[in-house]
């Protein structure tokens, strides 16, 4: 009987260098059991390196890593943990069933046809067990990767960009699946470079930038810090529109790199600003929200906002 | 141990599912028959090759000629086609991360792959030997064989000696398999794992022709490929089999040991 852990994942002061490149620079991470935790950051922030360390694929240079209450032994897969990093890969010349059976047998078990059928149905691949993986799309491999992870009956599920290659319907199904897994008591740690994806399923969040943690906490706490969403506004007279903004509290206007103006304002403040533009004789020609509040905060803290 | 046997079973399953492996084993069965049929049809004989001058007189000479040809040129390549790719294939498919996140450890996976490559090597040599013996006897007859001392060797004895000669090259064959596996682990590249051991084999063959470097010749893996000659003399001698067997075992242990250490210490930061 595995002993309950205070944290499903506890990472402290982890550093990792690849040659001259610092991938992780003193990363701390704590994931509460039974939650869906998002690991967010732009490409190259170190998300996948963290996940590889948790899965014992990579040895950290320093720091401590505990998973489900036990220290991770370098290069030995921790018990109770499953998942994938980058896109899951399989033997293309074997069927989905054979691939899953192979992986199950390396865990000392066996994936019979009934188990495989149930798992494949759960991830949206019903009836595809006998098909060779060479015919699978990226999205189907992604689903098969989750089936392979679930085969291990993990307490902690690690998913690296699980929505990659999925169409909108597939992404919705993936979110539902992740929520269901959490409801079943699984802890899920998923990485993404898209705030919009993470905010729909995660309770807690860690944001990485260039190998350092720039935010660690709940999504609700992050929302409290979030700035107003950004909009792209095109007008008949940008200079007059910019002048009008000076008279509207809560409205921040700057030149948009693609032409027109970038306006940061809450919905209420934006309504007031548009009325003020009408009074000033400025015609709004196009208005589109470009980021949500959380996306804007993510872009701000990761320095990705151009 | 249980995980190593599981990995071994799955490696065999994966090998037999690949057309390349089936093709090589198919060629190992068919090529000796083709070779013997061509010998049967032509007047000339490969007189420069050991036992080559007797191929029209007895079918027992043919498998020995095939043995000389294959060990000089083809065997390291045929072995490396599987052994040189058995680890690198996981890098090509990106499957290490799926394997290494299961309960079976790196040692078990290494052992399973090494055993599978060894099994393939033994099966390849066995198919070549048995097929060439069968082709020789069926196509060219089973008259007694003229030994290297000029004495006649009866059909029954010749059969056993031919099979023993083929079995005697297994240590070097397994040594080449280990060398190919080391290249496969070290380079993470299938073509390199295939080409490097093949080139090493050719260089060793060239090295064995150089006069005045006897100490070097004794430590060449390819020396084992000629060690069977003593079986076909009137007074048999086995010392070359023992010496070259030990040399081959040294290659085997060293290559597998280094290969295991490389895999054990590797960070899987890509794929």
Coordinates of N, CA, C and O in Angstrom, one line a residue, chain A residues 74-198:
Chain A
X74 N 17.9 8.4 -10.3 CA 18.2 8.7 -11.7 C 18.2 7.4 -12.6 O 18.7 6.4 -12.2
X75 N 17.6 7.6 -13.7 CA 17.6 6.5 -14.7 C 16.8 5.3 -14.3 O 17.1 4.2 -14.8
X76 N 15.9 5.4 -13.3 CA 15.0 4.3 -13.0 C 13.6 4.8 -12.9 O 13.3 5.7 -12.1
X77 N 12.7 4.3 -13.8 CA 11.3 4.9 -13.8 C 10.7 4.8 -12.5 O 10.6 3.7 -11.9
X78 N 10.1 5.9 -12.0 CA 9.5 5.9 -10.6 C 8.2 5.1 -10.7 O 7.5 5.2 -11.7
X79 N 7.9 4.4 -9.6 CA 6.6 3.6 -9.5 C 5.5 4.6 -9.4 O 5.5 5.7 -8.8
X80 N 4.3 4.1 -10.0 CA 3.1 4.9 -9.9 C 3.0 6.1 -10.8 O 2.1 6.9 -10.7
X81 N 4.0 6.3 -11.7 CA 4.0 7.4 -12.6 C 4.0 6.9 -14.1 O 4.6 5.9 -14.4
X82 N 3.3 7.6 -14.9 CA 3.3 7.3 -16.3 C 3.0 8.6 -17.1 O 2.6 9.6 -16.6
X83 N 3.3 8.5 -18.4 CA 3.1 9.7 -19.2 C 4.0 9.7 -20.4 O 4.6 8.6 -20.8
X84 N 4.1 10.8 -21.0 CA 5.0 10.9 -22.2 C 5.6 12.3 -22.3 O 5.0 13.3 -21.7
X85 N 6.7 12.4 -22.9 CA 7.3 13.7 -23.2 C 7.4 13.9 -24.7 O 7.6 12.9 -25.4
X86 N 7.3 15.1 -25.1 CA 7.2 15.5 -26.5 C 6.1 14.6 -27.1 O 5.2 14.2 -26.4
X87 N 6.1 14.2 -28.3 CA 5.0 13.4 -28.8 C 5.3 11.9 -28.5 O 6.5 11.5 -28.7
X88 N 4.3 11.1 -28.1 CA 4.5 9.7 -27.8 C 4.9 9.0 -29.1 O 4.4 9.3 -30.2
X89 N 5.8 8.0 -29.0 CA 6.3 7.3 -30.2 C 6.0 5.8 -30.0 O 6.1 5.3 -28.9
X90 N 5.8 5.1 -31.1 CA 5.5 3.7 -31.1 C 6.2 3.0 -32.2 O 6.7 3.7 -33.1
X91 N 6.2 1.7 -32.2 CA 6.8 1.0 -33.4 C 5.8 1.0 -34.5 O 4.7 0.4 -34.4
X92 N 6.1 1.6 -35.6 CA 5.1 1.8 -36.7 C 4.7 0.5 -37.4 O 3.6 0.4 -37.9
X93 N 5.6 -0.5 -37.3 CA 5.3 -1.8 -38.0 C 4.5 -2.7 -37.1 O 4.1 -3.8 -37.6
X94 N 4.2 -2.3 -35.9 CA 3.3 -3.2 -35.0 C 2.0 -2.5 -34.9 O 1.8 -1.3 -35.0
X95 N 1.0 -3.3 -34.5 CA -0.4 -2.8 -34.3 C -0.4 -2.0 -33.0 O 0.5 -2.1 -32.1
X96 N -1.5 -1.2 -32.8 CA -1.7 -0.5 -31.5 C -1.8 -1.5 -30.4 O -1.2 -1.3 -29.3
X97 N -2.5 -2.6 -30.6 CA -2.6 -3.6 -29.6 C -1.3 -4.2 -29.2 O -0.9 -4.3 -28.0
X98 N -0.4 -4.5 -30.2 CA 0.9 -5.1 -30.0 C 1.8 -4.1 -29.2 O 2.5 -4.5 -28.3
X99 N 1.7 -2.8 -29.6 CA 2.5 -1.8 -28.9 C 2.1 -1.7 -27.5 O 3.0 -1.7 -26.6
X100 N 0.8 -1.7 -27.2 CA 0.4 -1.6 -25.8 C 0.7 -2.9 -25.0 O 1.1 -2.8 -23.9
X101 N 0.6 -4.0 -25.7 CA 0.9 -5.3 -25.0 C 2.4 -5.3 -24.6 O 2.8 -5.7 -23.6
X102 N 3.3 -4.8 -25.6 CA 4.7 -4.7 -25.3 C 5.0 -3.9 -24.1 O 5.7 -4.3 -23.2
X103 N 4.4 -2.7 -24.0 CA 4.6 -1.8 -22.9 C 4.1 -2.4 -21.6 O 4.7 -2.3 -20.6
X104 N 2.9 -3.0 -21.7 CA 2.4 -3.7 -20.5 C 3.3 -4.8 -20.0 O 3.5 -4.9 -18.8
X105 N 3.8 -5.5 -20.9 CA 4.7 -6.6 -20.5 C 6.0 -6.1 -19.8 O 6.6 -6.7 -18.9
X106 N 6.5 -4.9 -20.2 CA 7.6 -4.3 -19.6 C 7.3 -3.8 -18.2 O 8.2 -3.5 -17.4
X107 N 6.0 -3.8 -17.9 CA 5.6 -3.5 -16.5 C 5.3 -4.8 -15.7 O 4.7 -4.7 -14.6
X108 N 5.6 -5.9 -16.4 CA 5.3 -7.2 -15.7 C 3.9 -7.7 -15.9 O 3.5 -8.6 -15.3
X109 N 3.1 -7.0 -16.8 CA 1.7 -7.4 -17.0 C 1.4 -7.9 -18.4 O 2.4 -8.3 -19.1
X110 N 0.2 -7.8 -18.8 CA -0.2 -8.2 -20.1 C -1.4 -7.4 -20.5 O -2.4 -7.3 -19.7
X111 N -1.5 -6.9 -21.7 CA -2.6 -6.1 -22.1 C -3.5 -7.0 -23.0 O -3.1 -7.2 -24.2
X112 N -4.5 -7.6 -22.5 CA -5.4 -8.5 -23.3 C -6.3 -7.6 -24.2 O -6.4 -6.4 -24.0
X113 N -6.9 -8.3 -25.1 CA -7.7 -7.5 -26.1 C -8.8 -6.7 -25.5 O -9.0 -5.5 -25.9
X114 N -9.4 -7.3 -24.5 CA -10.5 -6.5 -23.8 C -10.0 -5.3 -23.1 O -10.6 -4.2 -23.3
X115 N -8.9 -5.4 -22.4 CA -8.3 -4.2 -21.7 C -8.0 -3.1 -22.7 O -8.3 -1.9 -22.6
X116 N -7.3 -3.6 -23.8 CA -6.9 -2.6 -24.8 C -8.1 -1.9 -25.5 O -8.1 -0.7 -25.7
X117 N -9.1 -2.7 -25.8 CA -10.3 -2.2 -26.4 C -10.9 -1.1 -25.5 O -11.3 0.0 -26.0
X118 N -11.0 -1.4 -24.2 CA -11.6 -0.4 -23.3 C -10.8 0.9 -23.2 O -11.3 2.0 -23.3
X119 N -9.5 0.7 -23.2 CA -8.6 1.9 -23.1 C -8.7 2.7 -24.4 O -8.7 3.9 -24.3
X120 N -8.7 2.0 -25.5 CA -8.7 2.7 -26.8 C -10.0 3.5 -26.9 O -10.1 4.6 -27.4
X121 N -11.1 2.8 -26.5 CA -12.4 3.5 -26.5 C -12.4 4.8 -25.6 O -12.9 5.8 -26.0
X122 N -11.7 4.7 -24.5 CA -11.7 5.8 -23.5 C -10.9 7.0 -24.1 O -11.2 8.1 -23.8
X123 N -9.9 6.7 -25.0 CA -9.2 7.8 -25.6 C -9.6 8.2 -27.0 O -9.0 8.9 -27.7
X124 N -10.7 7.6 -27.4 CA -11.3 7.9 -28.7 C -10.7 7.2 -29.9 O -10.7 7.7 -31.0
X125 N -10.2 6.0 -29.6 CA -9.6 5.2 -30.7 C -10.3 3.8 -30.8 O -9.7 2.8 -31.1
X126 N -11.6 3.8 -30.5 CA -12.3 2.5 -30.5 C -12.2 1.8 -31.8 O -12.3 2.4 -32.9
X127 N -11.9 0.5 -31.8 CA -11.9 -0.3 -33.0 C -10.6 -0.2 -33.8 O -10.5 -0.8 -34.9
X128 N -9.6 0.5 -33.2 CA -8.3 0.7 -34.0 C -7.2 -0.2 -33.5 O -6.1 0.0 -33.9
X129 N -7.5 -1.1 -32.6 CA -6.4 -1.9 -31.9 C -5.6 -2.7 -32.9 O -4.4 -2.9 -32.7
X130 N -6.3 -3.2 -33.9 CA -5.6 -4.1 -34.8 C -4.8 -3.4 -35.9 O -4.0 -4.0 -36.7
X131 N -5.0 -2.1 -36.0 CA -4.4 -1.3 -37.1 C -2.9 -1.0 -36.7 O -2.6 -0.8 -35.6
X132 N -2.1 -1.0 -37.8 CA -0.7 -0.7 -37.5 C -0.5 0.8 -37.2 O -1.2 1.6 -37.8
X133 N 0.4 1.1 -36.3 CA 0.6 2.5 -35.9 C 1.1 3.4 -37.0 O 0.9 4.6 -37.0
X134 N 1.7 2.8 -38.0 CA 2.2 3.6 -39.2 C 1.1 4.4 -39.8 O 1.4 5.4 -40.5
X135 N -0.1 3.9 -39.7 CA -1.2 4.6 -40.4 C -1.9 5.6 -39.5 O -2.9 6.3 -39.9
X136 N -1.4 5.8 -38.3 CA -2.0 6.8 -37.3 C -1.5 8.2 -37.5 O -0.3 8.4 -37.8
X137 N -2.4 9.1 -37.4 CA -2.0 10.6 -37.5 C -1.4 11.0 -36.1 O -1.4 10.2 -35.2
X138 N -0.8 12.2 -36.1 CA -0.2 12.7 -34.9 C -1.2 12.7 -33.7 O -0.9 12.3 -32.6
X139 N -2.4 13.1 -34.0 CA -3.4 13.2 -33.0 C -3.8 11.8 -32.4 O -4.0 11.6 -31.2
X140 N -3.8 10.8 -33.4 CA -4.1 9.4 -32.9 C -3.0 8.9 -32.1 O -3.2 8.1 -31.1
X141 N -1.7 9.2 -32.4 CA -0.6 8.8 -31.6 C -0.7 9.4 -30.2 O -0.3 8.8 -29.2
X142 N -1.1 10.6 -30.2 CA -1.2 11.4 -29.0 C -2.2 10.6 -28.1 O -2.0 10.4 -26.9
X143 N -3.3 10.2 -28.6 CA -4.3 9.5 -27.9 C -3.8 8.1 -27.4 O -4.0 7.7 -26.3
X144 N -3.1 7.5 -28.4 CA -2.5 6.2 -28.0 C -1.5 6.3 -26.9 O -1.3 5.4 -26.0
X145 N -0.8 7.4 -26.9 CA 0.2 7.7 -25.8 C -0.5 7.8 -24.4 O 0.0 7.3 -23.4
X146 N -1.7 8.4 -24.4 CA -2.4 8.4 -23.2 C -2.9 7.1 -22.8 O -2.9 6.7 -21.6
X147 N -3.4 6.3 -23.8 CA -3.8 4.9 -23.5 C -2.6 4.1 -22.9 O -2.8 3.4 -21.9
X148 N -1.4 4.3 -23.5 CA -0.3 3.6 -23.0 C 0.1 4.0 -21.5 O 0.5 3.2 -20.7
X149 N -0.1 5.3 -21.2 CA 0.1 5.7 -19.9 C -0.9 5.2 -18.9 O -0.5 4.7 -17.8
X150 N -2.2 5.2 -19.3 CA -3.2 4.7 -18.4 C -3.1 3.2 -18.1 O -3.5 2.7 -17.1
X151 N -2.5 2.5 -19.1 CA -2.3 1.0 -19.0 C -1.5 0.7 -17.7 O -1.6 -0.3 -17.1
X152 N -0.7 1.7 -17.3 CA 0.2 1.5 -16.1 C -0.5 1.8 -14.8 O 0.0 1.6 -13.7
X153 N -1.8 2.2 -15.0 CA -2.6 2.5 -13.8 C -1.8 3.5 -12.9 O -1.6 3.2 -11.7
X154 N -1.4 4.6 -13.4 CA -0.6 5.5 -12.6 C -1.4 6.3 -11.6 O -2.6 6.6 -11.8
X155 N -0.7 6.8 -10.5 CA -1.3 7.8 -9.6 C -0.9 9.2 -10.1 O -1.6 10.1 -9.8
X156 N 0.2 9.3 -10.7 CA 0.6 10.6 -11.3 C 0.8 10.4 -12.8 O 1.5 9.6 -13.3
X157 N 0.0 11.3 -13.5 CA 0.1 11.2 -15.0 C 0.8 12.5 -15.5 O 0.4 13.6 -15.2
X158 N 1.8 12.3 -16.3 CA 2.6 13.4 -16.8 C 2.4 13.5 -18.3 O 2.6 12.5 -19.1
X159 N 1.8 14.6 -18.8 CA 1.5 14.8 -20.2 C 2.1 16.0 -20.7 O 1.9 17.1 -20.2
X160 N 2.9 15.8 -21.8 CA 3.6 16.9 -22.4 C 2.9 17.4 -23.6 O 2.8 16.7 -24.6
X161 N 2.3 18.6 -23.6 CA 1.6 19.2 -24.7 C 0.6 18.1 -25.2 O 0.6 17.8 -26.4
X162 N -0.4 17.6 -24.4 CA -1.2 16.5 -24.8 C -2.2 16.9 -26.0 O -2.7 16.0 -26.6
X163 N -2.4 18.2 -26.2 CA -3.4 18.6 -27.2 C -2.7 18.7 -28.6 O -3.4 19.0 -29.6
X164 N -1.4 18.5 -28.6 CA -0.7 18.6 -29.9 C -1.3 17.7 -31.0 O -1.5 16.5 -30.7
X165 N -1.6 18.3 -32.1 CA -2.0 17.4 -33.2 C -3.5 17.1 -33.2 O -4.0 16.4 -34.1
X166 N -4.2 17.6 -32.1 CA -5.6 17.3 -32.0 C -6.5 18.4 -32.7 O -6.1 19.5 -32.6
X167 N -7.6 17.9 -33.3 CA -8.5 18.9 -33.9 C -9.3 19.5 -32.7 O -9.2 19.0 -31.6
X168 N -10.1 20.6 -32.9 CA -10.9 21.2 -31.8 C -11.7 20.2 -31.0 O -11.7 20.3 -29.8
X169 N -12.4 19.3 -31.8 CA -13.2 18.3 -31.0 C -12.3 17.4 -30.2 O -12.6 17.1 -29.0
X170 N -11.2 17.0 -30.7 CA -10.2 16.2 -30.0 C -9.7 16.9 -28.8 O -9.5 16.3 -27.7
X171 N -9.4 18.2 -28.9 CA -8.9 19.0 -27.8 C -10.0 19.0 -26.7 O -9.6 18.9 -25.5
X172 N -11.2 19.1 -27.1 CA -12.3 19.2 -26.1 C -12.4 17.8 -25.4 O -12.5 17.8 -24.1
X173 N -12.3 16.7 -26.1 CA -12.3 15.4 -25.5 C -11.1 15.2 -24.6 O -11.3 14.6 -23.5
X174 N -10.0 15.7 -25.0 CA -8.8 15.6 -24.1 C -9.0 16.3 -22.8 O -8.6 15.8 -21.7
X175 N -9.6 17.5 -22.9 CA -9.8 18.3 -21.6 C -10.8 17.5 -20.7 O -10.6 17.4 -19.5
X176 N -11.8 16.9 -21.4 CA -12.8 16.1 -20.6 C -12.1 14.9 -19.9 O -12.3 14.6 -18.8
X177 N -11.2 14.3 -20.7 CA -10.5 13.1 -20.2 C -9.6 13.5 -19.0 O -9.6 12.8 -18.0
X178 N -8.9 14.6 -19.1 CA -8.0 15.0 -18.0 C -8.9 15.4 -16.8 O -8.5 15.0 -15.7
X179 N -10.0 16.0 -17.0 CA -10.9 16.3 -15.8 C -11.4 15.1 -15.2 O -11.4 14.9 -14.0
X180 N -11.8 14.1 -16.0 CA -12.3 12.8 -15.5 C -11.2 12.1 -14.7 O -11.5 11.5 -13.7
X181 N -10.0 12.1 -15.2 CA -8.9 11.4 -14.5 C -8.6 12.1 -13.2 O -8.4 11.4 -12.2
X182 N -8.7 13.4 -13.1 CA -8.5 14.1 -11.8 C -9.7 13.7 -10.9 O -9.5 13.5 -9.7
X183 N -10.9 13.6 -11.5 CA -12.0 13.3 -10.6 C -11.9 11.9 -10.1 O -12.4 11.5 -9.0
X184 N -11.2 11.0 -10.8 CA -11.0 9.6 -10.4 C -9.8 9.5 -9.3 O -9.5 8.4 -8.9
X185 N -9.2 10.7 -9.0 CA -8.2 10.7 -8.0 C -6.8 10.7 -8.5 O -5.8 10.7 -7.7
X186 N -6.6 10.8 -9.9 CA -5.3 10.9 -10.4 C -4.8 12.3 -10.2 O -5.5 13.3 -10.2
X187 N -3.5 12.4 -10.1 CA -2.8 13.7 -10.2 C -2.3 13.9 -11.6 O -1.7 12.9 -12.2
X188 N -2.6 15.0 -12.2 CA -2.1 15.2 -13.6 C -1.2 16.4 -13.7 O -1.6 17.5 -13.1
X189 N -0.1 16.2 -14.2 CA 0.8 17.4 -14.5 C 1.0 17.5 -16.0 O 1.5 16.6 -16.6
X190 N 0.5 18.6 -16.5 CA 0.5 18.7 -18.0 C 1.2 20.0 -18.4 O 1.1 21.0 -17.7
X191 N 2.0 19.9 -19.4 CA 2.7 21.1 -19.9 C 2.0 21.6 -21.1 O 1.4 20.9 -21.9
X192 N 2.2 22.9 -21.3 CA 1.7 23.5 -22.5 C 2.4 24.9 -22.7 O 3.0 25.4 -21.8
X193 N 2.3 25.4 -23.9 CA 2.8 26.7 -24.1 C 1.6 27.6 -24.4 O 1.7 28.8 -24.7
X194 N 0.4 27.1 -24.2 CA -0.9 27.9 -24.4 C -1.6 28.1 -23.1 O -2.1 27.1 -22.5
X195 N -1.7 29.3 -22.7 CA -2.5 29.6 -21.5 C -4.0 29.2 -21.6 O -4.6 28.7 -20.7
X196 N -4.5 29.4 -22.8 CA -5.9 29.1 -23.0 C -6.2 27.7 -22.8 O -7.3 27.3 -22.3
X197 N -5.3 26.8 -23.1 CA -5.5 25.4 -22.9 C -5.4 25.0 -21.4 O -6.2 24.3 -20.9
X198 N -4.4 25.6 -20.8 CA -4.2 25.3 -19.4 C -5.3 25.8 -18.5 O -5.8 25.1 -17.5

